[in-house]
Amino acid sequence: MFIPTLLSPDTSVTTKETSDILYSNFSYNPDTYYFLYVGDLKNYSLNYFVRETLARRLNKNNVQFIAIVPDVCVQYNYANILVINPVATEDMITNHTFSGLTTPPRMSCRLKSSTFMSAVSKSQTIRLLIETILQHQNQLYVNLYESLVEMTLDSIDGVSVLGPDKNIAKQFNDKVFQRNNLSHIVPLIEGYCCRNRKELLQTTATLWDTWKDGVFVSSAYSAGGANSAVTHCQQEVETKFTDEYCDYLVTKYLPHDLDPTVLGVVANENEVFIAGIADQVIQDGNRFVGSTFPTVATKEQQKQLRDYTIAVGQELGKAGYRGIFGCDYLIDKKGEIRFLEINARKQGTTLEFCFTMEQTLPEGSPMLPELEYYAVTENRFPPNTVEMNGNHRSIHWGTYNYKLTSKQLTTGYIPQNPYERETFKKIAHKELIKDFAILEHLGTNFLVQPGTFLARVVSVARCAEDVSEGLCQGVGFIKQTITEA
């Protein structure tokens, strides 16, 4: 299953040249108009909306996408997959598991996004594939979940990224930069910027007597709970943050019950589209594991959240940012909103908001990938752009990302379910009252490293209680497929 596969006889690729591809089920068809997706498997379905956008805009009958992903799975219930994961590849060579033997277990690990993007950009197989595609079409779009400077395929003539400028995105993903440049438009939590670890330790040493609920520490670049923590003593800070030359953000930890996140799209400095507001599920003070919709914030709070996010989007627009972004907030015990961060990229709620918008907005309304396409290529939104006004279809949903915090061995398998979109449609049309799906399960006999997504649960229903029930059941099924390594 993991033997590198030739792309197609048409590409004249040799086995040696495909050694950077861990798995492929793709065959090139010169009569097809292609675009590339580079990112995690869990966002694969977003590309259906991109495909539909390109088919309409370019008047193409046969548009397909090639998904370049780092996820190592026992099998793939998806078309046109190319897997690149240099760490897993090296492990398989070392342990001689290309023969299909299941002893020792195969390894699955989550790559840093920068490592993955760099590996894809350097891949001779991918570059040869691009060269072949551009012989039959004059432009090749690359759809990214996140624009990173390590992605360099767009330096090839004829290749364009459907997403924000990577350098602008990097600047605005810097939490220290955010704090220094957004204080005039959003309410910030009391805090300090530190230029290195020495300054971090000097700063936090003075705070324990006054910030008794804890001190939140984050490196300039962090996401999903990585490189950040709620700390309660100086030793925790010293142990968890060891990079001597990193920029750090230190803020007062505010006890709270609600972590709303707002998803939007920037077309220019005046046009900002708000997709909706969901509530994040946060564990251990900083570890994101999922979201629920609709938000339980009050109508007044929702208006404030939208206004703040539009203001942030306008700042992004002034800087030249074009595309999808999100803003995270907290609402404290007094009901006051505090800004936490910009995510200058697609967020974990992007796919589910597309499914919700599709069932809620008038037929033919552009979804988020189409809005991003217009923003990137034309600096505007299409004339039929409509925001959601309420939840008249009574669609409720919740997600749970089952991310491992310790090394685990998978002993069971849950088949990959590619029908999440259909589930939303059935709930909206009252063909179902509730349902849940377990998505992207890696498979059996994997030694899964900490930080890896084992699977994802999506629960859709017509009320919040049924959503919670579906998430609980889905997580329970996943737990049955793993054991301590």
CSV table of C-alpha atoms in Angstrom, one decimal:
chain,number,residue,atom,x,y,z
A,1,MET,CA,0.0,0.0,0.0
A,2,PHE,CA,2.8,2.4,0.8
A,3,ILE,CA,5.0,1.5,-2.2
A,4,PRO,CA,5.5,4.7,-4.2
A,5,THR,CA,3.2,4.7,-7.2
A,6,LEU,CA,3.9,6.0,-10.7
A,7,LEU,CA,1.7,9.0,-11.5
A,8,SER,CA,1.1,8.0,-15.1
A,9,PRO,CA,3.0,6.7,-18.1
A,10,ASP,CA,2.2,10.1,-19.6
A,11,THR,CA,4.5,11.9,-17.1
A,12,SER,CA,7.5,9.7,-17.8
A,13,VAL,CA,8.2,9.6,-14.1
A,14,THR,CA,10.6,6.8,-13.0
A,15,THR,CA,10.4,4.9,-9.7
A,16,LYS,CA,13.5,6.7,-8.4
A,17,GLU,CA,11.9,10.1,-9.1
A,18,THR,CA,8.7,9.1,-7.1
A,19,SER,CA,10.7,8.1,-4.0
A,20,ASP,CA,9.5,11.3,-2.3
A,21,ILE,CA,5.9,10.2,-2.7
A,22,LEU,CA,4.7,7.9,0.1
A,23,TYR,CA,1.5,6.9,-1.6
A,24,SER,CA,-0.4,7.9,-4.7
A,25,ASN,CA,-3.7,6.8,-6.3
A,26,PHE,CA,-3.5,9.6,-9.0
A,27,SER,CA,-3.3,9.1,-12.8
A,28,TYR,CA,-2.9,12.1,-15.0
A,29,ASN,CA,-5.5,12.8,-17.7
A,30,PRO,CA,-4.5,15.5,-20.2
A,31,ASP,CA,-8.2,16.3,-20.9
A,32,THR,CA,-8.8,17.4,-17.3
A,33,TYR,CA,-8.3,20.9,-15.9
A,34,TYR,CA,-6.5,20.5,-12.6
A,35,PHE,CA,-5.7,22.5,-9.5
A,36,LEU,CA,-3.6,21.4,-6.5
A,37,TYR,CA,-4.6,21.3,-2.9
A,38,VAL,CA,-1.8,21.3,-0.4
A,39,GLY,CA,-2.8,20.7,3.3
A,40,ASP,CA,-4.2,18.3,5.8
A,41,LEU,CA,-6.6,15.6,4.8
A,42,LYS,CA,-9.2,16.9,7.1
A,43,ASN,CA,-9.8,19.9,4.8
A,44,TYR,CA,-10.0,17.8,1.6
A,45,SER,CA,-13.7,18.5,1.1
A,46,LEU,CA,-13.2,22.2,0.9
A,47,ASN,CA,-11.9,21.6,-2.5
A,48,TYR,CA,-15.2,20.6,-3.9
A,49,PHE,CA,-16.3,24.2,-3.4
A,50,VAL,CA,-13.1,25.4,-5.1
A,51,ARG,CA,-13.7,22.9,-8.0
A,52,GLU,CA,-17.3,24.3,-8.5
A,53,THR,CA,-16.0,27.8,-8.4
A,54,LEU,CA,-13.4,27.2,-11.1
A,55,ALA,CA,-15.8,25.3,-13.3
A,56,ARG,CA,-18.2,28.3,-13.2
A,57,ARG,CA,-15.6,31.1,-13.5
A,58,LEU,CA,-13.4,29.4,-16.2
A,59,ASN,CA,-16.3,27.7,-18.0
A,60,LYS,CA,-14.6,24.3,-17.7
A,61,ASN,CA,-16.6,21.0,-17.8
A,62,ASN,CA,-14.0,18.7,-16.2
A,63,VAL,CA,-12.3,20.3,-13.2
A,64,GLN,CA,-10.5,18.1,-10.7
A,65,PHE,CA,-8.1,18.6,-7.9
A,66,ILE,CA,-5.0,16.7,-6.8
A,67,ALA,CA,-4.7,16.6,-3.0
A,68,ILE,CA,-1.1,16.7,-1.6
A,69,VAL,CA,-1.4,15.7,2.0
A,70,PRO,CA,0.9,14.6,4.9
A,71,ASP,CA,-1.6,12.2,6.5
A,72,VAL,CA,-0.4,8.6,6.7
A,73,CYS,CA,-3.4,6.3,6.7
A,74,VAL,CA,-4.1,2.6,6.2
A,75,GLN,CA,-6.2,3.4,3.1
A,76,TYR,CA,-7.7,6.5,1.4
A,77,ASN,CA,-11.3,6.8,0.5
A,78,TYR,CA,-10.5,9.8,-1.6
A,79,ALA,CA,-9.6,10.4,-5.2
A,80,ASN,CA,-6.3,11.9,-6.5
A,81,ILE,CA,-4.2,11.7,-3.4
A,82,LEU,CA,-0.5,12.2,-3.1
A,83,VAL,CA,1.1,11.7,0.3
A,84,ILE,CA,4.3,13.4,1.2
A,85,ASN,CA,5.6,12.9,4.7
A,86,PRO,CA,9.5,12.7,5.0
A,87,VAL,CA,9.4,11.6,8.6
A,88,ALA,CA,7.1,8.7,8.0
A,89,THR,CA,9.0,7.8,4.9
A,90,GLU,CA,12.3,7.6,6.7
A,91,ASP,CA,10.7,5.5,9.4
A,92,MET,CA,9.4,3.0,6.9
A,93,ILE,CA,12.7,2.7,5.2
A,94,THR,CA,14.4,2.2,8.6
A,95,ASN,CA,11.9,-0.4,9.7
A,96,HIS,CA,11.7,-2.2,6.3
A,97,THR,CA,7.9,-2.0,6.2
A,98,PHE,CA,7.5,-1.3,2.5
A,99,SER,CA,6.7,-5.0,2.0
A,100,GLY,CA,3.3,-4.6,3.7
A,101,LEU,CA,4.3,-6.3,7.0
A,102,THR,CA,2.5,-5.0,10.0
A,103,THR,CA,5.3,-5.7,12.5
A,104,PRO,CA,6.7,-3.4,13.7
A,105,PRO,CA,3.7,-1.0,13.5
A,106,ARG,CA,3.9,1.7,10.9
A,107,MET,CA,4.4,5.2,12.3
A,108,SER,CA,2.0,8.1,11.9
A,109,CYS,CA,3.0,11.6,12.9
A,110,ARG,CA,1.9,15.1,12.3
A,111,LEU,CA,4.4,17.3,10.5
A,112,LYS,CA,4.9,20.9,11.2
A,113,SER,CA,3.1,22.9,8.5
A,114,SER,CA,6.4,24.5,7.5
A,115,THR,CA,8.2,21.2,7.2
A,116,PHE,CA,5.4,19.8,5.0
A,117,MET,CA,5.2,22.9,2.8
A,118,SER,CA,9.0,22.8,2.3
A,119,ALA,CA,9.0,19.1,1.4
A,120,VAL,CA,6.2,19.6,-1.1
A,121,SER,CA,8.0,22.6,-2.7
A,122,LYS,CA,11.2,20.7,-3.0
A,123,SER,CA,9.6,17.5,-4.4
A,124,GLN,CA,10.9,16.7,-7.8
A,125,THR,CA,7.8,14.6,-8.4
A,126,ILE,CA,5.5,17.5,-7.7
A,127,ARG,CA,7.5,19.8,-9.9
A,128,LEU,CA,7.5,17.3,-12.7
A,129,LEU,CA,3.7,16.9,-12.3
A,130,ILE,CA,3.3,20.7,-12.5
A,131,GLU,CA,5.4,20.9,-15.6
A,132,THR,CA,3.2,18.2,-17.2
A,133,ILE,CA,0.0,19.9,-16.3
A,134,LEU,CA,1.2,23.3,-17.6
A,135,GLN,CA,1.8,21.7,-21.0
A,136,HIS,CA,-2.0,21.3,-21.3
A,137,GLN,CA,-3.3,24.4,-19.4
A,138,ASN,CA,-1.9,27.9,-19.2
A,139,GLN,CA,-2.4,28.3,-15.4
A,140,LEU,CA,-2.3,26.1,-12.4
A,141,TYR,CA,-4.0,27.2,-9.1
A,142,VAL,CA,-2.8,26.0,-5.8
A,143,ASN,CA,-5.4,26.0,-3.0
A,144,LEU,CA,-3.8,26.2,0.5
A,145,TYR,CA,-5.3,25.9,4.0
A,146,GLU,CA,-2.6,28.3,5.2
A,147,SER,CA,-0.2,30.5,3.2
A,148,LEU,CA,3.3,29.9,4.4
A,149,VAL,CA,6.6,31.3,3.2
A,150,GLU,CA,8.0,27.8,2.9
A,151,MET,CA,5.6,27.2,0.0
A,152,THR,CA,7.5,28.2,-3.1
A,153,LEU,CA,5.7,26.4,-5.9
A,154,ASP,CA,4.2,29.8,-6.9
A,155,SER,CA,7.6,30.9,-8.1
A,156,ILE,CA,7.0,28.6,-11.1
A,157,ASP,CA,5.7,30.6,-14.1
A,158,GLY,CA,2.0,29.8,-14.5
A,159,VAL,CA,1.4,28.8,-10.9
A,160,SER,CA,-0.8,30.9,-8.6
A,161,VAL,CA,-1.9,30.5,-5.0
A,162,LEU,CA,-5.6,30.8,-4.2
A,163,GLY,CA,-5.1,32.4,-0.8
A,164,PRO,CA,-3.5,35.3,1.0
A,165,ASP,CA,0.0,36.6,0.3
A,166,LYS,CA,2.3,34.5,2.4
A,167,ASN,CA,4.4,37.3,3.7
A,168,ILE,CA,1.5,39.4,4.8
A,169,ALA,CA,0.0,36.3,6.5
A,170,LYS,CA,3.2,35.6,8.4
A,171,GLN,CA,3.3,39.2,9.6
A,172,PHE,CA,-0.3,39.1,10.9
A,173,ASN,CA,0.0,35.7,12.5
A,174,ASP,CA,2.7,37.1,14.8
A,175,LYS,CA,0.9,37.6,18.1
A,176,VAL,CA,3.4,40.3,19.2
A,177,PHE,CA,2.7,42.2,16.0
A,178,GLN,CA,-1.0,41.8,16.5
A,179,ARG,CA,-0.8,43.3,20.0
A,180,ASN,CA,1.4,46.2,18.9
A,181,ASN,CA,-0.9,47.1,15.9
A,182,LEU,CA,-4.5,46.3,17.0
A,183,SER,CA,-4.8,48.0,20.4
A,184,HIS,CA,-6.7,50.9,18.9
A,185,ILE,CA,-9.5,48.8,17.4
A,186,VAL,CA,-10.1,45.7,19.7
A,187,PRO,CA,-10.2,45.3,23.5
A,188,LEU,CA,-7.0,43.5,24.6
A,189,ILE,CA,-6.1,41.7,27.8
A,190,GLU,CA,-3.6,43.2,30.1
A,191,GLY,CA,-0.2,42.0,29.1
A,192,TYR,CA,3.4,42.4,27.9
A,193,CYS,CA,5.6,41.7,24.9
A,194,CYS,CA,9.0,40.1,25.6
A,195,ARG,CA,11.8,40.0,23.1
A,196,ASN,CA,13.5,36.8,24.4
A,197,ARG,CA,13.4,34.2,27.1
A,198,LYS,CA,15.4,36.2,29.5
A,199,GLU,CA,12.9,39.1,29.3
A,200,LEU,CA,10.1,36.5,29.6
A,201,LEU,CA,11.4,35.1,32.8
A,202,GLN,CA,12.1,38.6,34.3
A,203,THR,CA,8.5,39.7,33.4
A,204,THR,CA,6.6,36.6,34.7
A,205,ALA,CA,8.6,36.6,38.0
A,206,THR,CA,6.9,39.9,38.9
A,207,LEU,CA,3.3,38.8,38.2
A,208,TRP,CA,2.5,35.8,40.4
A,209,ASP,CA,1.3,37.9,43.4
A,210,THR,CA,-1.1,40.0,41.3
A,211,TRP,CA,-2.3,37.7,38.5
A,212,LYS,CA,-3.5,34.9,40.8
A,213,ASP,CA,-5.6,33.1,38.3
A,214,GLY,CA,-2.6,32.4,36.1
A,215,VAL,CA,-0.3,33.8,33.5
A,216,PHE,CA,-0.9,33.0,29.8
A,217,VAL,CA,2.3,32.7,27.9
A,218,SER,CA,2.6,32.3,24.1
A,219,SER,CA,5.4,32.4,21.6
A,220,ALA,CA,4.9,34.9,18.8
A,221,TYR,CA,3.7,32.0,16.5
A,222,SER,CA,1.4,29.4,18.1
A,223,ALA,CA,-1.7,27.5,17.1
A,224,GLY,CA,-4.1,24.9,18.5
A,225,GLY,CA,-2.4,24.9,21.9
A,226,ALA,CA,1.2,24.4,20.7
A,227,ASN,CA,3.8,26.9,22.0
A,228,SER,CA,1.4,28.4,24.5
A,229,ALA,CA,0.2,27.5,28.0
A,230,VAL,CA,-1.7,28.8,31.1
A,231,THR,CA,1.0,28.8,33.8
A,232,HIS,CA,0.7,29.0,37.5
A,233,CYS,CA,4.3,29.2,38.8
A,234,GLN,CA,7.7,30.4,37.5
A,235,GLN,CA,8.9,26.8,37.2
A,236,GLU,CA,6.2,26.0,34.7
A,237,VAL,CA,7.3,29.0,32.5
A,238,GLU,CA,11.0,27.9,32.8
A,239,THR,CA,10.2,24.3,31.8
A,240,LYS,CA,7.7,24.9,29.0
A,241,PHE,CA,9.4,27.8,27.2
A,242,THR,CA,13.0,27.1,26.4
A,243,ASP,CA,13.7,29.0,23.2
A,244,GLU,CA,16.2,31.7,24.2
A,245,TYR,CA,15.6,34.0,21.2
A,246,CYS,CA,11.9,33.7,20.6
A,247,ASP,CA,9.5,36.6,21.0
A,248,TYR,CA,6.8,36.0,23.7
A,249,LEU,CA,3.5,37.4,24.6
A,250,VAL,CA,2.5,37.4,28.3
A,251,THR,CA,-1.1,38.2,29.3
A,252,LYS,CA,-3.2,37.9,32.4
A,253,TYR,CA,-5.3,34.8,32.4
A,254,LEU,CA,-9.0,35.6,32.7
A,255,PRO,CA,-11.4,32.9,33.9
A,256,HIS,CA,-14.2,32.6,31.4
A,257,ASP,CA,-16.8,30.2,30.0
A,258,LEU,CA,-17.0,31.2,26.4
A,259,ASP,CA,-14.5,31.3,23.6
A,260,PRO,CA,-16.2,32.6,20.4
A,261,THR,CA,-14.5,32.5,17.1
A,262,VAL,CA,-15.5,34.6,14.1
A,263,LEU,CA,-14.8,33.5,10.5
A,264,GLY,CA,-14.5,36.1,7.7
A,265,VAL,CA,-13.1,36.9,4.3
A,266,VAL,CA,-11.3,40.1,3.2
A,267,ALA,CA,-11.7,41.4,-0.3
A,268,ASN,CA,-10.1,44.8,0.2
A,269,GLU,CA,-9.8,47.4,2.9
A,270,ASN,CA,-13.5,48.2,2.7
A,271,GLU,CA,-15.2,44.8,2.0
A,272,VAL,CA,-15.1,42.2,4.8
A,273,PHE,CA,-17.5,39.3,4.7
A,274,ILE,CA,-18.6,37.6,8.0
A,275,ALA,CA,-19.4,33.9,7.6
A,276,GLY,CA,-20.6,33.4,11.2
A,277,ILE,CA,-19.7,32.9,14.9
A,278,ALA,CA,-19.0,29.6,16.5
A,279,ASP,CA,-17.9,28.7,20.1
A,280,GLN,CA,-14.5,27.0,20.5
A,281,VAL,CA,-14.1,24.1,22.8
A,282,ILE,CA,-10.9,24.7,24.8
A,283,GLN,CA,-9.2,22.2,27.1
A,284,ASP,CA,-6.5,22.9,29.7
A,285,GLY,CA,-6.9,26.6,29.1
A,286,ASN,CA,-5.4,26.8,25.7
A,287,ARG,CA,-5.8,23.5,23.7
A,288,PHE,CA,-8.4,23.8,20.9
A,289,VAL,CA,-10.3,20.5,20.3
A,290,GLY,CA,-13.3,21.7,18.3
A,291,SER,CA,-16.2,24.1,17.9
A,292,THR,CA,-20.0,24.3,18.2
A,293,PHE,CA,-22.6,26.3,16.2
A,294,PRO,CA,-24.6,28.4,16.7
A,295,THR,CA,-22.9,30.5,19.4
A,296,VAL,CA,-24.5,31.0,22.7
A,297,ALA,CA,-23.3,34.6,22.9
A,298,THR,CA,-26.0,37.1,23.3
A,299,LYS,CA,-27.3,39.2,20.3
A,300,GLU,CA,-25.5,42.2,21.6
A,301,GLN,CA,-22.3,40.3,22.1
A,302,GLN,CA,-22.6,38.8,18.6
A,303,LYS,CA,-22.9,42.3,17.1
A,304,GLN,CA,-19.8,43.5,19.0
A,305,LEU,CA,-17.9,40.4,17.8
A,306,ARG,CA,-18.8,41.1,14.2
A,307,ASP,CA,-17.9,44.8,14.5
A,308,TYR,CA,-14.5,44.0,16.0
A,309,THR,CA,-13.8,41.4,13.3
A,310,ILE,CA,-14.8,43.7,10.5
A,311,ALA,CA,-12.4,46.3,11.9
A,312,VAL,CA,-9.6,43.7,12.1
A,313,GLY,CA,-10.4,42.6,8.5
A,314,GLN,CA,-10.2,46.2,7.3
A,315,GLU,CA,-6.7,46.5,8.8
A,316,LEU,CA,-5.8,43.3,7.0
A,317,GLY,CA,-7.2,44.7,3.8
A,318,LYS,CA,-5.2,47.9,4.1
A,319,ALA,CA,-2.0,45.7,4.3
A,320,GLY,CA,-2.9,43.8,1.1
A,321,TYR,CA,-4.3,40.7,2.7
A,322,ARG,CA,-6.9,39.0,0.5
A,323,GLY,CA,-8.7,35.8,1.6
A,324,ILE,CA,-10.2,33.9,4.5
A,325,PHE,CA,-9.2,34.7,8.1
A,326,GLY,CA,-10.6,34.3,11.6
A,327,CYS,CA,-10.5,36.1,15.0
A,328,ASP,CA,-10.6,34.4,18.4
A,329,TYR,CA,-12.1,36.1,21.5
A,330,LEU,CA,-13.1,35.3,25.0
A,331,ILE,CA,-16.1,36.5,27.0
A,332,ASP,CA,-15.2,36.8,30.7
A,333,LYS,CA,-17.4,36.3,33.7
A,334,LYS,CA,-18.7,39.8,33.5
A,335,GLY,CA,-19.8,39.4,29.9
A,336,GLU,CA,-17.0,41.5,28.5
A,337,ILE,CA,-15.3,40.6,25.3
A,338,ARG,CA,-11.6,40.4,25.0
A,339,PHE,CA,-9.7,39.9,21.7
A,340,LEU,CA,-7.2,36.9,21.7
A,341,GLU,CA,-5.7,36.6,18.2
A,342,ILE,CA,-6.0,36.7,14.4
A,343,ASN,CA,-5.7,33.5,12.5
A,344,ALA,CA,-4.5,34.8,9.1
A,345,ARG,CA,-5.6,31.6,7.4
A,346,LYS,CA,-8.6,29.3,7.1
A,347,GLN,CA,-9.9,28.2,10.5
A,348,GLY,CA,-11.2,24.8,11.7
A,349,THR,CA,-14.7,26.1,11.2
A,350,THR,CA,-14.3,26.9,7.5
A,351,LEU,CA,-15.6,23.6,6.1
A,352,GLU,CA,-18.7,23.4,8.4
A,353,PHE,CA,-19.6,27.0,7.7
A,354,CYS,CA,-19.5,26.2,4.0
A,355,PHE,CA,-21.9,23.3,4.6
A,356,THR,CA,-24.2,25.6,6.7
A,357,MET,CA,-24.1,28.5,4.3
A,358,GLU,CA,-25.0,26.2,1.4
A,359,GLN,CA,-28.2,25.1,3.1
A,360,THR,CA,-29.1,28.5,4.5
A,361,LEU,CA,-28.3,31.1,1.8
A,362,PRO,CA,-30.3,31.6,-1.4
A,363,GLU,CA,-29.4,29.1,-4.2
A,364,GLY,CA,-26.4,30.3,-6.2
A,365,SER,CA,-24.9,32.4,-3.4
A,366,PRO,CA,-21.1,32.1,-3.3
A,367,MET,CA,-19.5,30.0,-0.6
A,368,LEU,CA,-16.3,30.9,1.2
A,369,PRO,CA,-13.8,29.5,-1.3
A,370,GLU,CA,-15.5,31.4,-4.1
A,371,LEU,CA,-15.4,34.6,-2.1
A,372,GLU,CA,-11.7,33.9,-1.5
A,373,TYR,CA,-11.2,33.3,-5.2
A,374,TYR,CA,-12.7,36.7,-6.1
A,375,ALA,CA,-10.8,38.4,-3.3
A,376,VAL,CA,-7.5,37.0,-4.5
A,377,THR,CA,-8.0,37.4,-8.2
A,378,GLU,CA,-10.2,40.6,-8.4
A,379,ASN,CA,-9.9,42.4,-5.1
A,380,ARG,CA,-13.7,42.3,-4.7
A,381,PHE,CA,-16.7,40.1,-3.9
A,382,PRO,CA,-19.1,38.9,-6.6
A,383,PRO,CA,-22.4,40.9,-6.8
A,384,ASN,CA,-24.5,38.0,-5.5
A,385,THR,CA,-22.7,37.9,-2.1
A,386,VAL,CA,-25.0,37.4,0.8
A,387,GLU,CA,-24.2,36.9,4.5
A,388,MET,CA,-26.2,34.5,6.7
A,389,ASN,CA,-28.9,36.3,8.7
A,390,GLY,CA,-30.0,33.9,11.3
A,391,ASN,CA,-30.3,30.1,11.4
A,392,HIS,CA,-33.7,29.5,9.9
A,393,ARG,CA,-32.9,25.9,8.9
A,394,SER,CA,-32.1,25.1,12.6
A,395,ILE,CA,-28.8,23.6,11.7
A,396,HIS,CA,-26.7,22.9,14.8
A,397,TRP,CA,-23.2,21.3,14.6
A,398,GLY,CA,-20.2,20.5,16.7
A,399,THR,CA,-16.7,19.2,15.9
A,400,TYR,CA,-14.1,17.3,17.9
A,401,ASN,CA,-10.6,16.9,16.7
A,402,TYR,CA,-9.2,13.7,18.5
A,403,LYS,CA,-5.6,14.8,18.8
A,404,LEU,CA,-3.3,12.6,20.8
A,405,THR,CA,-1.3,13.9,23.7
A,406,SER,CA,0.7,10.7,24.2
A,407,LYS,CA,2.0,7.9,22.0
A,408,GLN,CA,-0.8,5.4,21.2
A,409,LEU,CA,-1.1,2.2,19.2
A,410,THR,CA,-4.2,1.9,17.0
A,411,THR,CA,-5.9,-1.5,17.3
A,412,GLY,CA,-9.0,-0.8,15.3
A,413,TYR,CA,-10.2,1.0,12.2
A,414,ILE,CA,-13.2,3.3,11.5
A,415,PRO,CA,-13.8,3.6,7.7
A,416,GLN,CA,-13.3,7.1,6.3
A,417,ASN,CA,-16.6,8.8,5.7
A,418,PRO,CA,-16.6,11.3,2.8
A,419,TYR,CA,-20.3,12.2,3.1
A,420,GLU,CA,-20.3,15.1,5.6
A,421,ARG,CA,-21.8,17.5,3.1
A,422,GLU,CA,-24.8,15.2,2.5
A,423,THR,CA,-25.4,15.0,6.3
A,424,PHE,CA,-25.8,18.8,6.5
A,425,LYS,CA,-28.3,18.7,3.6
A,426,LYS,CA,-30.4,15.9,5.2
A,427,ILE,CA,-30.5,17.8,8.6
A,428,ALA,CA,-31.5,21.0,6.8
A,429,HIS,CA,-34.3,19.3,4.9
A,430,LYS,CA,-35.5,17.4,8.0
A,431,GLU,CA,-34.7,14.1,6.4
A,432,LEU,CA,-32.7,13.4,9.6
A,433,ILE,CA,-33.0,14.8,13.1
A,434,LYS,CA,-29.5,14.0,14.1
A,435,ASP,CA,-26.4,12.2,12.9
A,436,PHE,CA,-22.7,12.1,13.4
A,437,ALA,CA,-19.7,11.1,11.3
A,438,ILE,CA,-16.2,10.0,12.2
A,439,LEU,CA,-13.8,11.3,9.6
A,440,GLU,CA,-10.2,10.7,8.6
A,441,HIS,CA,-9.4,7.8,11.0
A,442,LEU,CA,-5.8,6.7,10.3
A,443,GLY,CA,-6.4,3.0,10.5
A,444,THR,CA,-5.2,0.0,12.5
A,445,ASN,CA,-1.7,-1.0,13.6
A,446,PHE,CA,-0.2,2.5,13.6
A,447,LEU,CA,2.2,3.8,16.3
A,448,VAL,CA,0.7,7.3,16.5
A,449,GLN,CA,2.9,10.1,17.8
A,450,PRO,CA,1.8,12.9,20.2
A,451,GLY,CA,0.3,15.9,18.4
A,452,THR,CA,-1.2,13.7,15.6
A,453,PHE,CA,-4.9,13.9,14.7
A,454,LEU,CA,-6.2,10.4,15.0
A,455,ALA,CA,-9.7,11.2,13.7
A,456,ARG,CA,-12.4,13.9,13.7
A,457,VAL,CA,-16.0,13.8,14.8
A,458,VAL,CA,-18.7,16.0,13.3
A,459,SER,CA,-22.1,15.9,14.8
A,460,VAL,CA,-25.0,17.6,13.1
A,461,ALA,CA,-28.6,17.9,14.5
A,462,ARG,CA,-31.5,20.2,15.0
A,463,CYS,CA,-30.7,21.1,18.6
A,464,ALA,CA,-27.6,21.5,20.7
A,465,GLU,CA,-28.4,18.5,23.0
A,466,ASP,CA,-28.4,16.1,20.1
A,467,VAL,CA,-25.1,17.6,18.8
A,468,SER,CA,-23.5,16.9,22.2
A,469,GLU,CA,-24.8,13.3,22.2
A,470,GLY,CA,-23.3,12.7,18.8
A,471,LEU,CA,-19.9,14.1,19.8
A,472,CYS,CA,-19.9,11.9,22.9
A,473,GLN,CA,-20.7,8.8,21.0
A,474,GLY,CA,-18.2,9.5,18.2
A,475,VAL,CA,-15.4,10.1,20.7
A,476,GLY,CA,-16.3,6.9,22.5
A,477,PHE,CA,-16.0,4.9,19.3
A,478,ILE,CA,-12.6,6.5,18.6
A,479,LYS,CA,-11.3,5.6,22.1
A,480,GLN,CA,-12.0,2.0,21.4
A,481,THR,CA,-9.5,2.0,18.5
A,482,ILE,CA,-6.4,2.9,20.5
A,483,THR,CA,-4.3,1.6,23.4
A,484,GLU,CA,-1.2,2.9,25.2
A,485,ALA,CA,1.9,2.1,23.2
